[in-house]
PDB file of C-alpha atoms in Angstrom:
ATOM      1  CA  UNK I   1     -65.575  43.566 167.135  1.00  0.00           C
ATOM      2  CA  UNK I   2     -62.020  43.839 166.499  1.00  0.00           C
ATOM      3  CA  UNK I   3     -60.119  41.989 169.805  1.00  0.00           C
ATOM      4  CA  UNK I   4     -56.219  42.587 169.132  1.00  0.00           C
ATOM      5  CA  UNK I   5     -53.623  42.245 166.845  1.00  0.00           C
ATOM      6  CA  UNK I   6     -51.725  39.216 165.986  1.00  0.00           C
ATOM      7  CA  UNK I   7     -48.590  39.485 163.553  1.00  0.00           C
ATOM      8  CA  UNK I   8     -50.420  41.306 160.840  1.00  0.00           C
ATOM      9  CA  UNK I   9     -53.478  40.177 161.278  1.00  0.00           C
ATOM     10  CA  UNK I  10     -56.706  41.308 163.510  1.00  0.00           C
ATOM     11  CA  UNK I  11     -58.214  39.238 165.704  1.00  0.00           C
ATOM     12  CA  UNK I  12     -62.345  39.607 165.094  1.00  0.00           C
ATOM     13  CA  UNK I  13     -65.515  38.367 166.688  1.00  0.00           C
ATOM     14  CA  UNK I  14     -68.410  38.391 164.825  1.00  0.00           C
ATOM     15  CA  UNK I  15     -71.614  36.585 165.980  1.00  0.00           C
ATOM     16  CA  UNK I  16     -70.006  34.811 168.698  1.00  0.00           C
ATOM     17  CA  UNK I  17     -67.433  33.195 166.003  1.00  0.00           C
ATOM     18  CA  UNK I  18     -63.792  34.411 165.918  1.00  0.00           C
ATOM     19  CA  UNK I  19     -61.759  35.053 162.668  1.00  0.00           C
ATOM     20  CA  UNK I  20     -58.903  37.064 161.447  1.00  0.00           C
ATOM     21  CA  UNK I  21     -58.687  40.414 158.978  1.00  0.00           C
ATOM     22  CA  UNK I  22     -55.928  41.900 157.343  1.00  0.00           C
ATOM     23  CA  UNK I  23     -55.058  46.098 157.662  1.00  0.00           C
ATOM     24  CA  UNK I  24     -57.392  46.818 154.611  1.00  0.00           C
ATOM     25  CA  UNK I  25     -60.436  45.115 156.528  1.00  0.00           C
ATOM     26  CA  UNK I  26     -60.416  41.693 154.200  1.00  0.00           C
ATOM     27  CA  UNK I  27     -61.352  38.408 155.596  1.00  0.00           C
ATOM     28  CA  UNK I  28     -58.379  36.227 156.123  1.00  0.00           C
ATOM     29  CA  UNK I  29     -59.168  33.448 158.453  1.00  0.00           C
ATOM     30  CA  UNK I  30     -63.221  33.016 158.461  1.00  0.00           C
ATOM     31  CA  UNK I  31     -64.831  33.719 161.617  1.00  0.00           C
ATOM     32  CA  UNK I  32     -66.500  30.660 161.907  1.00  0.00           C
ATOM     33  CA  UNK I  33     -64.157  29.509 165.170  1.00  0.00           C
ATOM     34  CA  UNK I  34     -64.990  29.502 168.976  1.00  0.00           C
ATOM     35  CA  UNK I  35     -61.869  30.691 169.778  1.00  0.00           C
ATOM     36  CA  UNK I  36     -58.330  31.367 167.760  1.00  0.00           C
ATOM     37  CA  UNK I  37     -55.041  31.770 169.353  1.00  0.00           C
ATOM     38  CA  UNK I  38     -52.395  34.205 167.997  1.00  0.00           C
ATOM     39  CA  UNK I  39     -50.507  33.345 165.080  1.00  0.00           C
ATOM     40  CA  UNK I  40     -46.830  31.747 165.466  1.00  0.00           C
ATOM     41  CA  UNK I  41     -44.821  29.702 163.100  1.00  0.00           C
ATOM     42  CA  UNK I  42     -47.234  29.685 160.689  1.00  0.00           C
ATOM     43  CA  UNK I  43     -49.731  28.287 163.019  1.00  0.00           C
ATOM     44  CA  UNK I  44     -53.033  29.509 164.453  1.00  0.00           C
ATOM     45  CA  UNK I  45     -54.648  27.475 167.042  1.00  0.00           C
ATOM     46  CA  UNK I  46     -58.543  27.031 166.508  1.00  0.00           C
ATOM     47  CA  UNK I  47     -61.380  25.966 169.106  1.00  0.00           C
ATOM     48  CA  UNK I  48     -64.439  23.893 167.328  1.00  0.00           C
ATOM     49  CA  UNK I  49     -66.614  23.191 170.400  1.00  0.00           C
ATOM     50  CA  UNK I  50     -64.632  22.262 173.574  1.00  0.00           C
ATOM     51  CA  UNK I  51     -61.548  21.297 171.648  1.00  0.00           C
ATOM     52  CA  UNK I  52     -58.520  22.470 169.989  1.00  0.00           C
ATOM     53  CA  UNK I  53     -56.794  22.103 166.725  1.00  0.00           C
ATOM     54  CA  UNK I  54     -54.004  23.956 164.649  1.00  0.00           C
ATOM     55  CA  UNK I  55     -54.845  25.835 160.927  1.00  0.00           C
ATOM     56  CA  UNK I  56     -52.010  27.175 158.584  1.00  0.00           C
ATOM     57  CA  UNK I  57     -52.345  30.695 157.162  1.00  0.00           C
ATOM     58  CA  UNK I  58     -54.415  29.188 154.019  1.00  0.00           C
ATOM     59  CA  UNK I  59     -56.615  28.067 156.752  1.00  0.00           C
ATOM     60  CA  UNK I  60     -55.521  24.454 155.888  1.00  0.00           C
ATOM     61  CA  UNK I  61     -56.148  21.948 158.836  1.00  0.00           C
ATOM     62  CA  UNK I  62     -52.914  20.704 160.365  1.00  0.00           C
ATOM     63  CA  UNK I  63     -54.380  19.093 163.364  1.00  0.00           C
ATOM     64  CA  UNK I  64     -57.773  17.913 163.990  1.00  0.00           C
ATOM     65  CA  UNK I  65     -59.686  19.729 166.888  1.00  0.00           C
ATOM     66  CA  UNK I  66     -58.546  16.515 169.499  1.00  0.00           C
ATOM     67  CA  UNK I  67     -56.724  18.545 172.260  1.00  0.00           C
ATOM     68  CA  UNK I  68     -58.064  20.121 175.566  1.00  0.00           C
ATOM     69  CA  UNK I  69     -55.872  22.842 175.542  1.00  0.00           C
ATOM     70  CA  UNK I  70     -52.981  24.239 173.121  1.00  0.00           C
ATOM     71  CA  UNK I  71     -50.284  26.693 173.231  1.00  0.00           C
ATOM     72  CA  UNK I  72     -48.885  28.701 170.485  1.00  0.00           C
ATOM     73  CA  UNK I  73     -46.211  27.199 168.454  1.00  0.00           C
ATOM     74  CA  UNK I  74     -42.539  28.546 169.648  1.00  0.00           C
ATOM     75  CA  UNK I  75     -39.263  27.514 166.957  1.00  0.00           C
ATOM     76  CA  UNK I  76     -41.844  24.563 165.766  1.00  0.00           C
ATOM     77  CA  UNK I  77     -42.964  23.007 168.684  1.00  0.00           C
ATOM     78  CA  UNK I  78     -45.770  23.525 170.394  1.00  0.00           C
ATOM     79  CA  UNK I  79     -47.276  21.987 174.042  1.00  0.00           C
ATOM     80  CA  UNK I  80     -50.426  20.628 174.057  1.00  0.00           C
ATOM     81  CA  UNK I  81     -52.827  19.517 176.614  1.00  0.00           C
ATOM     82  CA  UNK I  82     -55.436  16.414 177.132  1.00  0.00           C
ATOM     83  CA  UNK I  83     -57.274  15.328 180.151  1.00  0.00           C
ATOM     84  CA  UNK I  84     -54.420  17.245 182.393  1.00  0.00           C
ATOM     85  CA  UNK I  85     -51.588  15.269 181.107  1.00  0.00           C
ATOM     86  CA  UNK I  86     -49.357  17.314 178.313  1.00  0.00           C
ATOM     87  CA  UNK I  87     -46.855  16.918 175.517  1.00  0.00           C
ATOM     88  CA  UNK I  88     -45.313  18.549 172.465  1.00  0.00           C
ATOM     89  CA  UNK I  89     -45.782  18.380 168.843  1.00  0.00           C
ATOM     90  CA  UNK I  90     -44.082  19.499 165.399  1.00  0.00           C
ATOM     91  CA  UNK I  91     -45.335  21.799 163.206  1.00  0.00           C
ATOM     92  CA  UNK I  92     -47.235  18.505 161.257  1.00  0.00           C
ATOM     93  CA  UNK I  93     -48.863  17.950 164.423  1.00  0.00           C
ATOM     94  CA  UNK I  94     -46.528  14.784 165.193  1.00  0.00           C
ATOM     95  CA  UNK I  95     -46.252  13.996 168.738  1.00  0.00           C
ATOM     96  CA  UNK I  96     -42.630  14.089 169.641  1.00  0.00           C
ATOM     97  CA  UNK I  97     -43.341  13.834 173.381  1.00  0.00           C
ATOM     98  CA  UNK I  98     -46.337  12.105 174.541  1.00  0.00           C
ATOM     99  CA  UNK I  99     -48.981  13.853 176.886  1.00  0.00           C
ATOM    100  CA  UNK I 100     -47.540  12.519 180.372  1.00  0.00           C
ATOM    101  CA  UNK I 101     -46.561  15.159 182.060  1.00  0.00           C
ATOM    102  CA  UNK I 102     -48.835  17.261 185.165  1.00  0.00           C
ATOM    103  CA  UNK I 103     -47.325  20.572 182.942  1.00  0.00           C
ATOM    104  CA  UNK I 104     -44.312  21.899 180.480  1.00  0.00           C
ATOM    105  CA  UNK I 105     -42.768  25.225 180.563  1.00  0.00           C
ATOM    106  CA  UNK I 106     -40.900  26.616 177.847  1.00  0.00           C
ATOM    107  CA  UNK I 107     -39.207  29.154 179.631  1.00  0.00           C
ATOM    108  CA  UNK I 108     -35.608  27.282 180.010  1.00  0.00           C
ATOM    109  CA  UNK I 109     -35.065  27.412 175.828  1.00  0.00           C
ATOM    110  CA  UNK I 110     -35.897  24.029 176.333  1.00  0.00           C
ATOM    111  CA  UNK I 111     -38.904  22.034 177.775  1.00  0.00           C
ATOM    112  CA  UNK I 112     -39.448  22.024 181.916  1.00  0.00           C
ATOM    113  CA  UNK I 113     -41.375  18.665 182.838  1.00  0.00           C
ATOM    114  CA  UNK I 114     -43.208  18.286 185.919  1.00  0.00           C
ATOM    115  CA  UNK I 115     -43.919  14.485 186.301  1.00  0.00           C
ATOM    116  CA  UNK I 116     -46.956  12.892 187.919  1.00  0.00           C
ATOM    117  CA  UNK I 117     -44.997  12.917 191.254  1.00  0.00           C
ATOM    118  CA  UNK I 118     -43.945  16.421 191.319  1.00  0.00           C
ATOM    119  CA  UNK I 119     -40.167  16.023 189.994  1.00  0.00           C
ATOM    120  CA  UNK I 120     -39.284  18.417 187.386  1.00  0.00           C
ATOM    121  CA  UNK I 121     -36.694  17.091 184.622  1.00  0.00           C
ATOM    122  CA  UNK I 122     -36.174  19.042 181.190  1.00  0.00           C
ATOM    123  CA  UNK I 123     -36.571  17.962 177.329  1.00  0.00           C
ATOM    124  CA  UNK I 124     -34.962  19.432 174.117  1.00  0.00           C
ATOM    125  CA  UNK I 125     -37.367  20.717 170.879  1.00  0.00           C
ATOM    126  CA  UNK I 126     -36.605  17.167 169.395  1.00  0.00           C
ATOM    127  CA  UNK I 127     -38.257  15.472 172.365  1.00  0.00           C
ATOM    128  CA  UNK I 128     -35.314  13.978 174.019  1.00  0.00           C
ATOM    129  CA  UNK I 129     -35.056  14.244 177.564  1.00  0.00           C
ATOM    130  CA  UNK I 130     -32.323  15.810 178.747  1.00  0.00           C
ATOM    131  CA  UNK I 131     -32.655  15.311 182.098  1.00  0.00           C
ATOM    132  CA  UNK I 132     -35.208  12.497 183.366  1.00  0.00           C
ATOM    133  CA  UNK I 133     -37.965  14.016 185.796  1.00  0.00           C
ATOM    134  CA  UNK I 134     -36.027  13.122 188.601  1.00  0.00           C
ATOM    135  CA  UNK I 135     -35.248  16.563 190.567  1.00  0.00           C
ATOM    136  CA  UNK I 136     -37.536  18.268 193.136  1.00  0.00           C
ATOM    137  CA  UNK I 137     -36.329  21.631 191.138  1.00  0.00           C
ATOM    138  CA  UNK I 138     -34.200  23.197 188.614  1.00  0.00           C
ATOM    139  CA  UNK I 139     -32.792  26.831 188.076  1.00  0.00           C
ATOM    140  CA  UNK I 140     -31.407  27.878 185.059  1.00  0.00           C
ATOM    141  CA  UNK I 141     -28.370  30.085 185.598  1.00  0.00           C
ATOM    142  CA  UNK I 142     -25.645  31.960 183.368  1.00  0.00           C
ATOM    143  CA  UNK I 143     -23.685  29.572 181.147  1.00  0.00           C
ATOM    144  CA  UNK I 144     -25.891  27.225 180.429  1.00  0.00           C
ATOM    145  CA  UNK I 145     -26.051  25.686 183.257  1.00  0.00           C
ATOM    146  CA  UNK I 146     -28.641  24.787 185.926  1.00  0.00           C
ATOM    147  CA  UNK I 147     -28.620  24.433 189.897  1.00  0.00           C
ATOM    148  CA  UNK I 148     -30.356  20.769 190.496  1.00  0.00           C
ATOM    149  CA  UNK I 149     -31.840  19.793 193.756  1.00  0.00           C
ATOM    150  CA  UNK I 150     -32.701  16.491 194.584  1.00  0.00           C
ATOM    151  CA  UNK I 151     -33.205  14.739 197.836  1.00  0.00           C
ATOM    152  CA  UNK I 152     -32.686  17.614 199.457  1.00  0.00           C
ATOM    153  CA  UNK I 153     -29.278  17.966 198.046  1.00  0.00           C
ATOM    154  CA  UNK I 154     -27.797  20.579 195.633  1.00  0.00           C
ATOM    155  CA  UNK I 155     -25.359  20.605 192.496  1.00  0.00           C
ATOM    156  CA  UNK I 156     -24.951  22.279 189.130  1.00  0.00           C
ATOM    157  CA  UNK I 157     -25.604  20.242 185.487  1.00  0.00           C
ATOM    158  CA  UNK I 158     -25.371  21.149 182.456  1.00  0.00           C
ATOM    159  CA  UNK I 159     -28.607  20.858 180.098  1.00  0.00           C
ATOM    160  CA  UNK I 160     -26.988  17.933 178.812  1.00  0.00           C
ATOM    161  CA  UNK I 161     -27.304  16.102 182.023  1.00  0.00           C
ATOM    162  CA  UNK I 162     -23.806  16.369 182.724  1.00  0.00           C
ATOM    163  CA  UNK I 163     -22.603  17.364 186.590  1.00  0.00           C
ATOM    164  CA  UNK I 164     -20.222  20.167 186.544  1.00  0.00           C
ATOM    165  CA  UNK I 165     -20.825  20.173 190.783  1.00  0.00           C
ATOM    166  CA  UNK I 166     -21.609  17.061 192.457  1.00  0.00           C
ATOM    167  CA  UNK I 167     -25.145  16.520 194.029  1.00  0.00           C
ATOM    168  CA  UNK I 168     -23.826  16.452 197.931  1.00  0.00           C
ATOM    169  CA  UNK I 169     -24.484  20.457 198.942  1.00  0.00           C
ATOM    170  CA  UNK I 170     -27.045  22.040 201.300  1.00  0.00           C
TER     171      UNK I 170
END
């Protein structure tokens, strides 16, 4: 069964084990997986029982099957999950920020962090926070910069953490 198509490649399940085929019909990545995720940066994320791992195109591992949950790679970083706490890692499978977070979004260009208490802060692709998870929300808006709120209080930062409009608005 042929499931979709994934950067030049075609997703396959045969026998209840997932794989990957080329246009001609050959066998690229064996379908001896319980799941695959798309390929992106070079990556393809594999299921072996109940747990996750990452495979090059060679089908070389990268990262042992250890995770609850991955996400595709995205510019070489990708989030990963583990007992509902997650984190990111390189493309060597390095952890550059640990799995502490309650969830990360990738949607700013950079990394949204929602804390264990609900406060949302934000992290670059090297793993540096950029701002702590301190702020009950953030909004990116045009030119870089983001409307904070915190305390019931509004202002506007810049992803660098700097204020460019004080905290002290309704």
């Amino acid at each position: 069964e042929v499931l979709n198509y994934c950067t030049g490649l075609y997703m396959i399940k045969k026998d209840g084990k997932y794989g990957f085929i080329n246009e001609k019909g050959n066998l690229r990545i064996a379908n001896r997986y319980d799941s695959l995720l798309c390929f992106s940066d070079e990556r393809f994320g594999y299921k072996l029982g109940n747990k996750w791992g990452f495979i090059d195109t060679e089908e070389r591992l990268i990262v042992q099957p250890i995770y609850d949950q991955v996400f595709p790679y995205r510019e070489g970083v990708a989030v990963i999950g583990q007992k509902g706490k997650f984190g990111l890692i390189d493309l060597s499978g390095k952890p550059i920020l640990s799995l502490r977070y309650v969830s990360i979004d990738q949607s700013l260009g950079n990394y949204l962090l929602e804390g264990v208490n609900g406060a949302i802060g934000i992290a670059n692709s090297s793993g540096d926070i950029m701002l702590r998870t301190d702020y009950d929300d953030i909004i990116p808006i045009r030119g870089n910069l983001l409307v904070v709120i915190q305390d019931d209080r509004v202002g506007l930062m810049n992803y660098r953490g700097y204020i460019k409009l004080a905290l002290k608005y309704a």
